[in-house]
Amino acid sequence: MKLGFLTACLPQLPLGDIAAWAAAHDYQALEVATWPSTGSREFEASHIDVTGFDKRRADEVSALFDRHGLTLSALAYYENNLHPDESRRAEIAAHVRANVDAARLLGVDHVGTFVGRHPGLTVKENIALAERELPPLVEYAGERGVKIIIENCVMEGWHPDGYPGNLAYSPELWEWMFDLGLYLNYDPSHLMWLGIDPVEALKPYIDRIPHAQAKDAQLDPRARNRYGFFGRTVERADGWDSGWWRYRVPGLGDVDWRRIVDTLYEGGFTGTLSVEHEDPVWSGDVRRITQGLEIAHRTLRPLIVG
């Protein structure tokens, strides 16, 4: 197992600077953000431009990672593959394929994304849509030796009422997407506020988890007494503000990282555990963000052998 982090938390820095910082602070891997520079998400980052990516550029990126002794664990483009606008959906699918092509040139095994959701359709209708849209991407990736990994983020901000915007949030849905040939980029933080035990959910599926993310969640049950499980309604300033929980860097929330890492080892996991830094306390500027990454490292590195 290697400890890494997702570069999306540092959109203002070039990849070379991030790699140098990671190596100097005893991180072993990077999950590299590849959103287009004009993408649709407010927290996008573009540390590798996969559009028109070629062998020359692949050699440059590989040399950068070799120079710093780092592993490139995955390319990361977490977007809505079931977007309600068909033209936008086609753009997203094309960018997933571009990520797969870049991963093949780089010798990277994994491309991360979301299933997503069309918010105007029922879950049953979305599943039927996914069963049409996703298998061609899985086939395209498989022909190039790449696995598509899906993060189990709820993406409640993508739904107008704060309901799940990514149909990969529970073990029931994991089993469905495994049948489509997809893999799981497991993140325990999302399970915490859903009321799912992240260790018990992890145990049966480790053979379908080639990559994992490390993000914590801090729960406030007293606030939940006001808003209920689904979070704020009248007082909701934006789709991401539930009012009773928030993401934290590992060690500052309620996830039991000793049990998570031990369960991964017991199940034979040999991939990368990649810190996904979305902590509002340790955000704002580069110094603050990297301090958050240092906190995550102090929490996780002692648990990882080698």
PDB file of C-alpha atoms in Angstrom:
ATOM      1  CA  MET A   1       0.000   0.000   0.000  1.00  0.00           C
ATOM      2  CA  LYS A   2       1.188   3.526  -0.811  1.00  0.00           C
ATOM      3  CA  LEU A   3       0.049   6.840   0.645  1.00  0.00           C
ATOM      4  CA  GLY A   4      -0.779   9.561  -1.863  1.00  0.00           C
ATOM      5  CA  PHE A   5      -3.106  12.488  -2.375  1.00  0.00           C
ATOM      6  CA  LEU A   6      -5.447  13.851  -5.025  1.00  0.00           C
ATOM      7  CA  THR A   7      -3.929  16.963  -6.603  1.00  0.00           C
ATOM      8  CA  ALA A   8      -7.321  18.692  -7.037  1.00  0.00           C
ATOM      9  CA  CYS A   9      -6.858  20.469  -3.688  1.00  0.00           C
ATOM     10  CA  LEU A  10      -4.017  22.538  -5.205  1.00  0.00           C
ATOM     11  CA  PRO A  11      -5.430  23.869  -8.501  1.00  0.00           C
ATOM     12  CA  GLN A  12      -3.218  26.953  -8.317  1.00  0.00           C
ATOM     13  CA  LEU A  13       0.054  24.978  -8.446  1.00  0.00           C
ATOM     14  CA  PRO A  14       1.646  23.241 -11.458  1.00  0.00           C
ATOM     15  CA  LEU A  15       2.175  19.502 -11.268  1.00  0.00           C
ATOM     16  CA  GLY A  16       5.946  19.870 -10.956  1.00  0.00           C
ATOM     17  CA  ASP A  17       5.602  21.927  -7.774  1.00  0.00           C
ATOM     18  CA  ILE A  18       3.074  19.493  -6.314  1.00  0.00           C
ATOM     19  CA  ALA A  19       5.312  16.504  -7.047  1.00  0.00           C
ATOM     20  CA  ALA A  20       8.308  18.203  -5.426  1.00  0.00           C
ATOM     21  CA  TRP A  21       6.275  19.057  -2.304  1.00  0.00           C
ATOM     22  CA  ALA A  22       4.808  15.535  -2.089  1.00  0.00           C
ATOM     23  CA  ALA A  23       8.219  13.872  -2.289  1.00  0.00           C
ATOM     24  CA  ALA A  24       9.727  16.263   0.253  1.00  0.00           C
ATOM     25  CA  HIS A  25       6.898  15.471   2.699  1.00  0.00           C
ATOM     26  CA  ASP A  26       7.087  11.670   2.404  1.00  0.00           C
ATOM     27  CA  TYR A  27       4.057  11.096   0.190  1.00  0.00           C
ATOM     28  CA  GLN A  28       4.538   8.181  -2.186  1.00  0.00           C
ATOM     29  CA  ALA A  29       1.913   8.710  -4.893  1.00  0.00           C
ATOM     30  CA  LEU A  30      -0.302  11.269  -6.606  1.00  0.00           C
ATOM     31  CA  GLU A  31      -3.802  10.883  -8.001  1.00  0.00           C
ATOM     32  CA  VAL A  32      -3.655  13.573 -10.692  1.00  0.00           C
ATOM     33  CA  ALA A  33      -6.570  15.870 -11.543  1.00  0.00           C
ATOM     34  CA  THR A  34      -7.373  16.120 -15.255  1.00  0.00           C
ATOM     35  CA  TRP A  35     -10.452  18.324 -15.561  1.00  0.00           C
ATOM     36  CA  PRO A  36     -10.457  20.485 -18.684  1.00  0.00           C
ATOM     37  CA  SER A  37      -9.333  24.016 -17.893  1.00  0.00           C
ATOM     38  CA  THR A  38     -12.837  25.246 -18.767  1.00  0.00           C
ATOM     39  CA  GLY A  39     -14.733  22.435 -17.040  1.00  0.00           C
ATOM     40  CA  SER A  40     -18.045  22.816 -15.275  1.00  0.00           C
ATOM     41  CA  ARG A  41     -17.098  22.251 -11.618  1.00  0.00           C
ATOM     42  CA  GLU A  42     -16.131  25.091  -9.346  1.00  0.00           C
ATOM     43  CA  PHE A  43     -13.295  23.125  -7.709  1.00  0.00           C
ATOM     44  CA  GLU A  44     -11.800  21.745 -10.915  1.00  0.00           C
ATOM     45  CA  ALA A  45      -8.073  21.311 -11.366  1.00  0.00           C
ATOM     46  CA  SER A  46      -6.127  20.507 -14.490  1.00  0.00           C
ATOM     47  CA  HIS A  47      -2.667  19.151 -13.699  1.00  0.00           C
ATOM     48  CA  ILE A  48      -2.381  17.031 -16.842  1.00  0.00           C
ATOM     49  CA  ASP A  49      -4.031  18.186 -20.065  1.00  0.00           C
ATOM     50  CA  VAL A  50      -5.184  14.883 -21.548  1.00  0.00           C
ATOM     51  CA  THR A  51      -6.578  16.480 -24.694  1.00  0.00           C
ATOM     52  CA  GLY A  52      -4.170  15.658 -27.492  1.00  0.00           C
ATOM     53  CA  PHE A  53      -1.889  13.913 -25.012  1.00  0.00           C
ATOM     54  CA  ASP A  54       0.983  12.171 -26.808  1.00  0.00           C
ATOM     55  CA  LYS A  55       4.075  10.067 -26.102  1.00  0.00           C
ATOM     56  CA  ARG A  56       6.346  13.102 -25.760  1.00  0.00           C
ATOM     57  CA  ARG A  57       4.160  14.543 -23.020  1.00  0.00           C
ATOM     58  CA  ALA A  58       3.789  11.114 -21.407  1.00  0.00           C
ATOM     59  CA  ASP A  59       7.564  10.778 -21.271  1.00  0.00           C
ATOM     60  CA  GLU A  60       7.834  14.220 -19.620  1.00  0.00           C
ATOM     61  CA  VAL A  61       5.256  13.343 -16.958  1.00  0.00           C
ATOM     62  CA  SER A  62       6.836   9.935 -16.327  1.00  0.00           C
ATOM     63  CA  ALA A  63      10.264  11.528 -15.973  1.00  0.00           C
ATOM     64  CA  LEU A  64       8.857  14.014 -13.437  1.00  0.00           C
ATOM     65  CA  PHE A  65       7.456  11.199 -11.300  1.00  0.00           C
ATOM     66  CA  ASP A  66      10.634   9.135 -11.617  1.00  0.00           C
ATOM     67  CA  ARG A  67      12.739  12.124 -10.579  1.00  0.00           C
ATOM     68  CA  HIS A  68      10.764  12.498  -7.365  1.00  0.00           C
ATOM     69  CA  GLY A  69      10.342   8.774  -6.685  1.00  0.00           C
ATOM     70  CA  LEU A  70       6.551   8.983  -6.910  1.00  0.00           C
ATOM     71  CA  THR A  71       3.853   6.716  -8.337  1.00  0.00           C
ATOM     72  CA  LEU A  72       1.083   8.150 -10.513  1.00  0.00           C
ATOM     73  CA  SER A  73      -1.771   6.138  -9.018  1.00  0.00           C
ATOM     74  CA  ALA A  74      -4.717   7.328 -11.135  1.00  0.00           C
ATOM     75  CA  LEU A  75      -6.000  10.052 -13.411  1.00  0.00           C
ATOM     76  CA  ALA A  76      -8.937  11.865 -11.825  1.00  0.00           C
ATOM     77  CA  TYR A  77     -11.889  13.300 -13.749  1.00  0.00           C
ATOM     78  CA  TYR A  78     -14.934  13.124 -11.487  1.00  0.00           C
ATOM     79  CA  GLU A  79     -17.869  14.264 -13.593  1.00  0.00           C
ATOM     80  CA  ASN A  80     -21.519  13.405 -14.230  1.00  0.00           C
ATOM     81  CA  ASN A  81     -21.572  10.674 -16.857  1.00  0.00           C
ATOM     82  CA  LEU A  82     -25.393  10.775 -16.820  1.00  0.00           C
ATOM     83  CA  HIS A  83     -25.638  14.539 -17.316  1.00  0.00           C
ATOM     84  CA  PRO A  84     -29.166  15.616 -18.353  1.00  0.00           C
ATOM     85  CA  ASP A  85     -27.836  17.630 -21.311  1.00  0.00           C
ATOM     86  CA  GLU A  86     -27.000  15.043 -23.963  1.00  0.00           C
ATOM     87  CA  SER A  87     -24.364  17.221 -25.628  1.00  0.00           C
ATOM     88  CA  ARG A  88     -22.641  17.825 -22.289  1.00  0.00           C
ATOM     89  CA  ARG A  89     -22.876  14.111 -21.524  1.00  0.00           C
ATOM     90  CA  ALA A  90     -21.125  13.361 -24.811  1.00  0.00           C
ATOM     91  CA  GLU A  91     -18.360  15.862 -23.953  1.00  0.00           C
ATOM     92  CA  ILE A  92     -17.837  14.189 -20.585  1.00  0.00           C
ATOM     93  CA  ALA A  93     -17.663  10.733 -22.159  1.00  0.00           C
ATOM     94  CA  ALA A  94     -15.134  12.005 -24.699  1.00  0.00           C
ATOM     95  CA  HIS A  95     -12.975  13.383 -21.897  1.00  0.00           C
ATOM     96  CA  VAL A  96     -13.160  10.071 -20.010  1.00  0.00           C
ATOM     97  CA  ARG A  97     -11.890   8.360 -23.167  1.00  0.00           C
ATOM     98  CA  ALA A  98      -9.109  10.957 -23.455  1.00  0.00           C
ATOM     99  CA  ASN A  99      -8.135  10.110 -19.878  1.00  0.00           C
ATOM    100  CA  VAL A 100      -8.036   6.427 -20.762  1.00  0.00           C
ATOM    101  CA  ASP A 101      -5.781   7.153 -23.745  1.00  0.00           C
ATOM    102  CA  ALA A 102      -3.462   9.235 -21.550  1.00  0.00           C
ATOM    103  CA  ALA A 103      -3.426   6.538 -18.860  1.00  0.00           C
ATOM    104  CA  ARG A 104      -2.363   3.942 -21.430  1.00  0.00           C
ATOM    105  CA  LEU A 105       0.531   6.134 -22.595  1.00  0.00           C
ATOM    106  CA  LEU A 106       1.578   6.731 -18.986  1.00  0.00           C
ATOM    107  CA  GLY A 107       1.272   3.104 -17.915  1.00  0.00           C
ATOM    108  CA  VAL A 108      -1.387   4.090 -15.353  1.00  0.00           C
ATOM    109  CA  ASP A 109      -3.976   1.442 -14.524  1.00  0.00           C
ATOM    110  CA  HIS A 110      -6.851   3.602 -13.270  1.00  0.00           C
ATOM    111  CA  VAL A 111      -9.085   6.463 -14.389  1.00  0.00           C
ATOM    112  CA  GLY A 112     -11.448   7.838 -11.745  1.00  0.00           C
ATOM    113  CA  THR A 113     -14.873   9.310 -12.437  1.00  0.00           C
ATOM    114  CA  PHE A 114     -18.509   9.224 -11.222  1.00  0.00           C
ATOM    115  CA  VAL A 115     -21.546   7.360 -12.450  1.00  0.00           C
ATOM    116  CA  GLY A 116     -23.558  10.545 -11.909  1.00  0.00           C
ATOM    117  CA  ARG A 117     -27.297  11.032 -12.255  1.00  0.00           C
ATOM    118  CA  HIS A 118     -29.927  12.701 -14.402  1.00  0.00           C
ATOM    119  CA  PRO A 119     -31.880  14.600 -11.692  1.00  0.00           C
ATOM    120  CA  GLY A 120     -35.043  14.674 -13.785  1.00  0.00           C
ATOM    121  CA  LEU A 121     -35.308  10.877 -13.908  1.00  0.00           C
ATOM    122  CA  THR A 122     -36.107   8.263 -11.288  1.00  0.00           C
ATOM    123  CA  VAL A 123     -33.356   6.043  -9.934  1.00  0.00           C
ATOM    124  CA  LYS A 124     -34.737   3.135 -11.989  1.00  0.00           C
ATOM    125  CA  GLU A 125     -34.649   5.280 -15.136  1.00  0.00           C
ATOM    126  CA  ASN A 126     -31.112   6.425 -14.313  1.00  0.00           C
ATOM    127  CA  ILE A 127     -29.965   2.845 -13.924  1.00  0.00           C
ATOM    128  CA  ALA A 128     -31.351   2.044 -17.366  1.00  0.00           C
ATOM    129  CA  LEU A 129     -29.576   5.126 -18.752  1.00  0.00           C
ATOM    130  CA  ALA A 130     -26.303   4.102 -17.114  1.00  0.00           C
ATOM    131  CA  GLU A 131     -26.602   0.609 -18.540  1.00  0.00           C
ATOM    132  CA  ARG A 132     -26.641   2.206 -22.001  1.00  0.00           C
ATOM    133  CA  GLU A 133     -23.992   4.891 -21.450  1.00  0.00           C
ATOM    134  CA  LEU A 134     -21.321   3.244 -19.299  1.00  0.00           C
ATOM    135  CA  PRO A 135     -20.537  -0.166 -20.864  1.00  0.00           C
ATOM    136  CA  PRO A 136     -18.999   1.424 -23.994  1.00  0.00           C
ATOM    137  CA  LEU A 137     -16.615   3.397 -21.744  1.00  0.00           C
ATOM    138  CA  VAL A 138     -15.757   0.246 -19.781  1.00  0.00           C
ATOM    139  CA  GLU A 139     -15.074  -1.612 -23.014  1.00  0.00           C
ATOM    140  CA  TYR A 140     -12.941   1.246 -24.370  1.00  0.00           C
ATOM    141  CA  ALA A 141     -10.879   1.294 -21.185  1.00  0.00           C
ATOM    142  CA  GLY A 142     -10.554  -2.472 -20.964  1.00  0.00           C
ATOM    143  CA  GLU A 143      -9.215  -2.697 -24.508  1.00  0.00           C
ATOM    144  CA  ARG A 144      -6.411  -0.352 -23.371  1.00  0.00           C
ATOM    145  CA  GLY A 145      -5.640  -2.125 -20.102  1.00  0.00           C
ATOM    146  CA  VAL A 146      -7.274   0.527 -17.907  1.00  0.00           C
ATOM    147  CA  LYS A 147      -9.877   0.166 -15.151  1.00  0.00           C
ATOM    148  CA  ILE A 148     -12.534   2.845 -14.622  1.00  0.00           C
ATOM    149  CA  ILE A 149     -12.877   3.432 -10.883  1.00  0.00           C
ATOM    150  CA  ILE A 150     -15.946   5.126  -9.403  1.00  0.00           C
ATOM    151  CA  GLU A 151     -15.825   7.123  -6.183  1.00  0.00           C
ATOM    152  CA  ASN A 152     -18.773   6.489  -3.870  1.00  0.00           C
ATOM    153  CA  CYS A 153     -19.365  10.214  -3.280  1.00  0.00           C
ATOM    154  CA  VAL A 154     -23.045  11.064  -2.891  1.00  0.00           C
ATOM    155  CA  MET A 155     -22.687  14.342  -4.859  1.00  0.00           C
ATOM    156  CA  GLU A 156     -25.792  15.744  -3.192  1.00  0.00           C
ATOM    157  CA  GLY A 157     -24.999  19.196  -4.581  1.00  0.00           C
ATOM    158  CA  TRP A 158     -25.806  17.936  -8.074  1.00  0.00           C
ATOM    159  CA  HIS A 159     -29.441  17.318  -7.084  1.00  0.00           C
ATOM    160  CA  PRO A 160     -31.775  20.320  -6.664  1.00  0.00           C
ATOM    161  CA  ASP A 161     -33.027  18.980  -3.320  1.00  0.00           C
ATOM    162  CA  GLY A 162     -29.739  17.633  -1.980  1.00  0.00           C
ATOM    163  CA  TYR A 163     -30.508  13.994  -2.759  1.00  0.00           C
ATOM    164  CA  PRO A 164     -27.862  11.647  -4.209  1.00  0.00           C
ATOM    165  CA  GLY A 165     -26.442  12.928  -7.487  1.00  0.00           C
ATOM    166  CA  ASN A 166     -24.077   9.977  -8.036  1.00  0.00           C
ATOM    167  CA  LEU A 167     -25.564   6.484  -8.121  1.00  0.00           C
ATOM    168  CA  ALA A 168     -22.650   4.755  -6.437  1.00  0.00           C
ATOM    169  CA  TYR A 169     -23.189   5.661  -2.797  1.00  0.00           C
ATOM    170  CA  SER A 170     -24.132   2.292  -1.243  1.00  0.00           C
ATOM    171  CA  PRO A 171     -23.009  -1.354  -1.418  1.00  0.00           C
ATOM    172  CA  GLU A 172     -26.251  -2.203  -3.218  1.00  0.00           C
ATOM    173  CA  LEU A 173     -25.264   0.181  -6.020  1.00  0.00           C
ATOM    174  CA  TRP A 174     -21.629  -0.962  -5.942  1.00  0.00           C
ATOM    175  CA  GLU A 175     -22.754  -4.481  -6.801  1.00  0.00           C
ATOM    176  CA  TRP A 176     -24.837  -3.138  -9.676  1.00  0.00           C
ATOM    177  CA  MET A 177     -21.936  -1.146 -11.129  1.00  0.00           C
ATOM    178  CA  PHE A 178     -19.525  -4.065 -10.680  1.00  0.00           C
ATOM    179  CA  ASP A 179     -21.822  -5.993 -13.012  1.00  0.00           C
ATOM    180  CA  LEU A 180     -21.138  -3.277 -15.602  1.00  0.00           C
ATOM    181  CA  GLY A 181     -17.373  -3.849 -15.290  1.00  0.00           C
ATOM    182  CA  LEU A 182     -16.687  -0.784 -13.138  1.00  0.00           C
ATOM    183  CA  TYR A 183     -14.478  -0.727 -10.038  1.00  0.00           C
ATOM    184  CA  LEU A 184     -14.741   1.211  -6.764  1.00  0.00           C
ATOM    185  CA  ASN A 185     -12.494   4.048  -5.600  1.00  0.00           C
ATOM    186  CA  TYR A 186     -13.530   3.519  -1.988  1.00  0.00           C
ATOM    187  CA  ASP A 187     -13.931   6.589   0.259  1.00  0.00           C
ATOM    188  CA  PRO A 188     -15.214   5.957   3.815  1.00  0.00           C
ATOM    189  CA  SER A 189     -16.186   9.577   4.533  1.00  0.00           C
ATOM    190  CA  HIS A 190     -19.371   9.419   2.462  1.00  0.00           C
ATOM    191  CA  LEU A 191     -20.563   6.298   4.236  1.00  0.00           C
ATOM    192  CA  MET A 192     -20.275   7.932   7.654  1.00  0.00           C
ATOM    193  CA  TRP A 193     -23.106  10.425   7.233  1.00  0.00           C
ATOM    194  CA  LEU A 194     -25.242   7.887   5.354  1.00  0.00           C
ATOM    195  CA  GLY A 195     -25.241   5.704   8.462  1.00  0.00           C
ATOM    196  CA  ILE A 196     -23.289   2.893   6.761  1.00  0.00           C
ATOM    197  CA  ASP A 197     -20.448   1.298   8.749  1.00  0.00           C
ATOM    198  CA  PRO A 198     -17.435   1.967   6.498  1.00  0.00           C
ATOM    199  CA  VAL A 199     -15.512  -1.080   7.740  1.00  0.00           C
ATOM    200  CA  GLU A 200     -18.379  -3.545   7.329  1.00  0.00           C
ATOM    201  CA  ALA A 201     -19.130  -2.073   3.893  1.00  0.00           C
ATOM    202  CA  LEU A 202     -15.487  -2.431   2.884  1.00  0.00           C
ATOM    203  CA  LYS A 203     -14.858  -6.050   3.850  1.00  0.00           C
ATOM    204  CA  PRO A 204     -16.787  -7.915   1.107  1.00  0.00           C
ATOM    205  CA  TYR A 205     -15.551  -5.799  -1.806  1.00  0.00           C
ATOM    206  CA  ILE A 206     -11.799  -5.367  -1.473  1.00  0.00           C
ATOM    207  CA  ASP A 207     -11.191  -7.439  -4.600  1.00  0.00           C
ATOM    208  CA  ARG A 208     -13.108  -4.768  -6.550  1.00  0.00           C
ATOM    209  CA  ILE A 209     -11.246  -1.860  -4.927  1.00  0.00           C
ATOM    210  CA  PRO A 210      -7.918  -1.267  -6.696  1.00  0.00           C
ATOM    211  CA  HIS A 211      -7.606   2.297  -5.357  1.00  0.00           C
ATOM    212  CA  ALA A 212      -8.983   4.086  -2.292  1.00  0.00           C
ATOM    213  CA  GLN A 213      -9.400   7.652  -1.078  1.00  0.00           C
ATOM    214  CA  ALA A 214      -8.821   8.967   2.412  1.00  0.00           C
ATOM    215  CA  LYS A 215     -11.197  11.690   3.479  1.00  0.00           C
ATOM    216  CA  ASP A 216     -12.715  12.126   6.917  1.00  0.00           C
ATOM    217  CA  ALA A 217     -16.182  13.297   7.961  1.00  0.00           C
ATOM    218  CA  GLN A 218     -17.115  15.166  11.134  1.00  0.00           C
ATOM    219  CA  LEU A 219     -20.713  14.562  12.210  1.00  0.00           C
ATOM    220  CA  ASP A 220     -22.872  16.772  14.436  1.00  0.00           C
ATOM    221  CA  PRO A 221     -25.844  14.664  15.652  1.00  0.00           C
ATOM    222  CA  ARG A 222     -27.286  17.621  17.596  1.00  0.00           C
ATOM    223  CA  ALA A 223     -27.583  19.660  14.402  1.00  0.00           C
ATOM    224  CA  ARG A 224     -29.127  16.627  12.687  1.00  0.00           C
ATOM    225  CA  ASN A 225     -31.914  16.817  15.266  1.00  0.00           C
ATOM    226  CA  ARG A 226     -32.922  20.126  13.647  1.00  0.00           C
ATOM    227  CA  TYR A 227     -32.521  19.271   9.966  1.00  0.00           C
ATOM    228  CA  GLY A 228     -32.918  15.514   9.744  1.00  0.00           C
ATOM    229  CA  PHE A 229     -30.790  13.132   7.731  1.00  0.00           C
ATOM    230  CA  PHE A 230     -31.233  15.005   4.431  1.00  0.00           C
ATOM    231  CA  GLY A 231     -29.903  18.258   5.902  1.00  0.00           C
ATOM    232  CA  ARG A 232     -30.983  21.852   5.571  1.00  0.00           C
ATOM    233  CA  THR A 233     -33.939  22.702   3.353  1.00  0.00           C
ATOM    234  CA  VAL A 234     -35.219  26.256   3.945  1.00  0.00           C
ATOM    235  CA  GLU A 235     -31.843  27.369   5.342  1.00  0.00           C
ATOM    236  CA  ARG A 236     -29.704  25.641   2.682  1.00  0.00           C
ATOM    237  CA  ALA A 237     -27.476  28.302   1.119  1.00  0.00           C
ATOM    238  CA  ASP A 238     -26.125  25.911  -1.498  1.00  0.00           C
ATOM    239  CA  GLY A 239     -26.487  22.273  -2.442  1.00  0.00           C
ATOM    240  CA  TRP A 240     -23.365  21.204  -0.545  1.00  0.00           C
ATOM    241  CA  ASP A 241     -24.315  22.653   2.858  1.00  0.00           C
ATOM    242  CA  SER A 242     -26.096  19.936   4.825  1.00  0.00           C
ATOM    243  CA  GLY A 243     -25.792  21.765   8.126  1.00  0.00           C
ATOM    244  CA  TRP A 244     -24.929  18.713  10.255  1.00  0.00           C
ATOM    245  CA  TRP A 245     -21.708  17.213   8.849  1.00  0.00           C
ATOM    246  CA  ARG A 246     -18.616  18.361   6.999  1.00  0.00           C
ATOM    247  CA  TYR A 247     -15.560  16.817   5.390  1.00  0.00           C
ATOM    248  CA  ARG A 248     -12.229  16.907   7.236  1.00  0.00           C
ATOM    249  CA  VAL A 249      -8.693  15.720   6.565  1.00  0.00           C
ATOM    250  CA  PRO A 250      -7.970  12.272   8.043  1.00  0.00           C
ATOM    251  CA  GLY A 251      -7.585  12.443  11.796  1.00  0.00           C
ATOM    252  CA  LEU A 252      -9.963  15.363  12.376  1.00  0.00           C
ATOM    253  CA  GLY A 253     -13.252  13.548  11.839  1.00  0.00           C
ATOM    254  CA  ASP A 254     -15.020  10.396  12.974  1.00  0.00           C
ATOM    255  CA  VAL A 255     -13.534   7.751  10.640  1.00  0.00           C
ATOM    256  CA  ASP A 256     -11.575   5.011  12.441  1.00  0.00           C
ATOM    257  CA  TRP A 257      -8.493   4.955  10.211  1.00  0.00           C
ATOM    258  CA  ARG A 258      -6.758   2.176  12.145  1.00  0.00           C
ATOM    259  CA  ARG A 259      -9.638  -0.185  11.355  1.00  0.00           C
ATOM    260  CA  ILE A 260      -9.930   1.012   7.738  1.00  0.00           C
ATOM    261  CA  VAL A 261      -6.243   0.491   6.948  1.00  0.00           C
ATOM    262  CA  ASP A 262      -6.116  -2.793   8.862  1.00  0.00           C
ATOM    263  CA  THR A 263      -9.151  -4.073   6.930  1.00  0.00           C
ATOM    264  CA  LEU A 264      -7.544  -3.085   3.631  1.00  0.00           C
ATOM    265  CA  TYR A 265      -4.380  -4.978   4.559  1.00  0.00           C
ATOM    266  CA  GLU A 266      -6.340  -8.001   5.771  1.00  0.00           C
ATOM    267  CA  GLY A 267      -8.184  -8.115   2.445  1.00  0.00           C
ATOM    268  CA  GLY A 268      -4.969  -7.991   0.424  1.00  0.00           C
ATOM    269  CA  PHE A 269      -5.221  -4.403  -0.827  1.00  0.00           C
ATOM    270  CA  THR A 270      -1.969  -3.319  -2.486  1.00  0.00           C
ATOM    271  CA  GLY A 271      -3.082  -0.079  -4.157  1.00  0.00           C
ATOM    272  CA  THR A 272      -2.800   3.584  -3.210  1.00  0.00           C
ATOM    273  CA  LEU A 273      -4.652   5.256  -0.356  1.00  0.00           C
ATOM    274  CA  SER A 274      -5.088   8.772  -1.737  1.00  0.00           C
ATOM    275  CA  VAL A 275      -5.921  11.695   0.565  1.00  0.00           C
ATOM    276  CA  GLU A 276      -8.769  13.786  -0.838  1.00  0.00           C
ATOM    277  CA  HIS A 277      -8.463  17.154   0.899  1.00  0.00           C
ATOM    278  CA  GLU A 278     -11.810  18.990   1.082  1.00  0.00           C
ATOM    279  CA  ASP A 279     -11.451  20.255   4.651  1.00  0.00           C
ATOM    280  CA  PRO A 280     -12.944  23.778   4.999  1.00  0.00           C
ATOM    281  CA  VAL A 281     -10.760  24.543   8.035  1.00  0.00           C
ATOM    282  CA  TRP A 282      -7.489  23.744   6.265  1.00  0.00           C
ATOM    283  CA  SER A 283      -8.289  25.515   3.001  1.00  0.00           C
ATOM    284  CA  GLY A 284      -7.926  28.957   1.466  1.00  0.00           C
ATOM    285  CA  ASP A 285      -4.317  29.233   0.341  1.00  0.00           C
ATOM    286  CA  VAL A 286      -1.433  26.928  -0.520  1.00  0.00           C
ATOM    287  CA  ARG A 287       0.159  27.095   2.927  1.00  0.00           C
ATOM    288  CA  ARG A 288      -3.089  26.223   4.681  1.00  0.00           C
ATOM    289  CA  ILE A 289      -3.903  23.397   2.248  1.00  0.00           C
ATOM    290  CA  THR A 290      -0.464  21.821   2.540  1.00  0.00           C
ATOM    291  CA  GLN A 291      -0.704  22.032   6.325  1.00  0.00           C
ATOM    292  CA  GLY A 292      -3.903  19.996   6.008  1.00  0.00           C
ATOM    293  CA  LEU A 293      -2.028  17.444   3.921  1.00  0.00           C
ATOM    294  CA  GLU A 294       0.631  17.281   6.634  1.00  0.00           C
ATOM    295  CA  ILE A 295      -2.064  16.519   9.233  1.00  0.00           C
ATOM    296  CA  ALA A 296      -3.405  13.748   6.994  1.00  0.00           C
ATOM    297  CA  HIS A 297       0.108  12.347   6.578  1.00  0.00           C
ATOM    298  CA  ARG A 298       0.732  12.307  10.333  1.00  0.00           C
ATOM    299  CA  THR A 299      -2.527  10.381  10.783  1.00  0.00           C
ATOM    300  CA  LEU A 300      -2.087   7.801   8.032  1.00  0.00           C
ATOM    301  CA  ARG A 301       1.628   7.247   7.421  1.00  0.00           C
ATOM    302  CA  PRO A 302       2.250   5.391  10.719  1.00  0.00           C
ATOM    303  CA  LEU A 303      -0.423   2.872   9.698  1.00  0.00           C
ATOM    304  CA  ILE A 304       1.161   2.024   6.337  1.00  0.00           C
ATOM    305  CA  VAL A 305       3.986  -0.492   6.105  1.00  0.00           C
ATOM    306  CA  GLY A 306       6.987   0.446   3.946  1.00  0.00           C
TER     307      GLY A 306
END
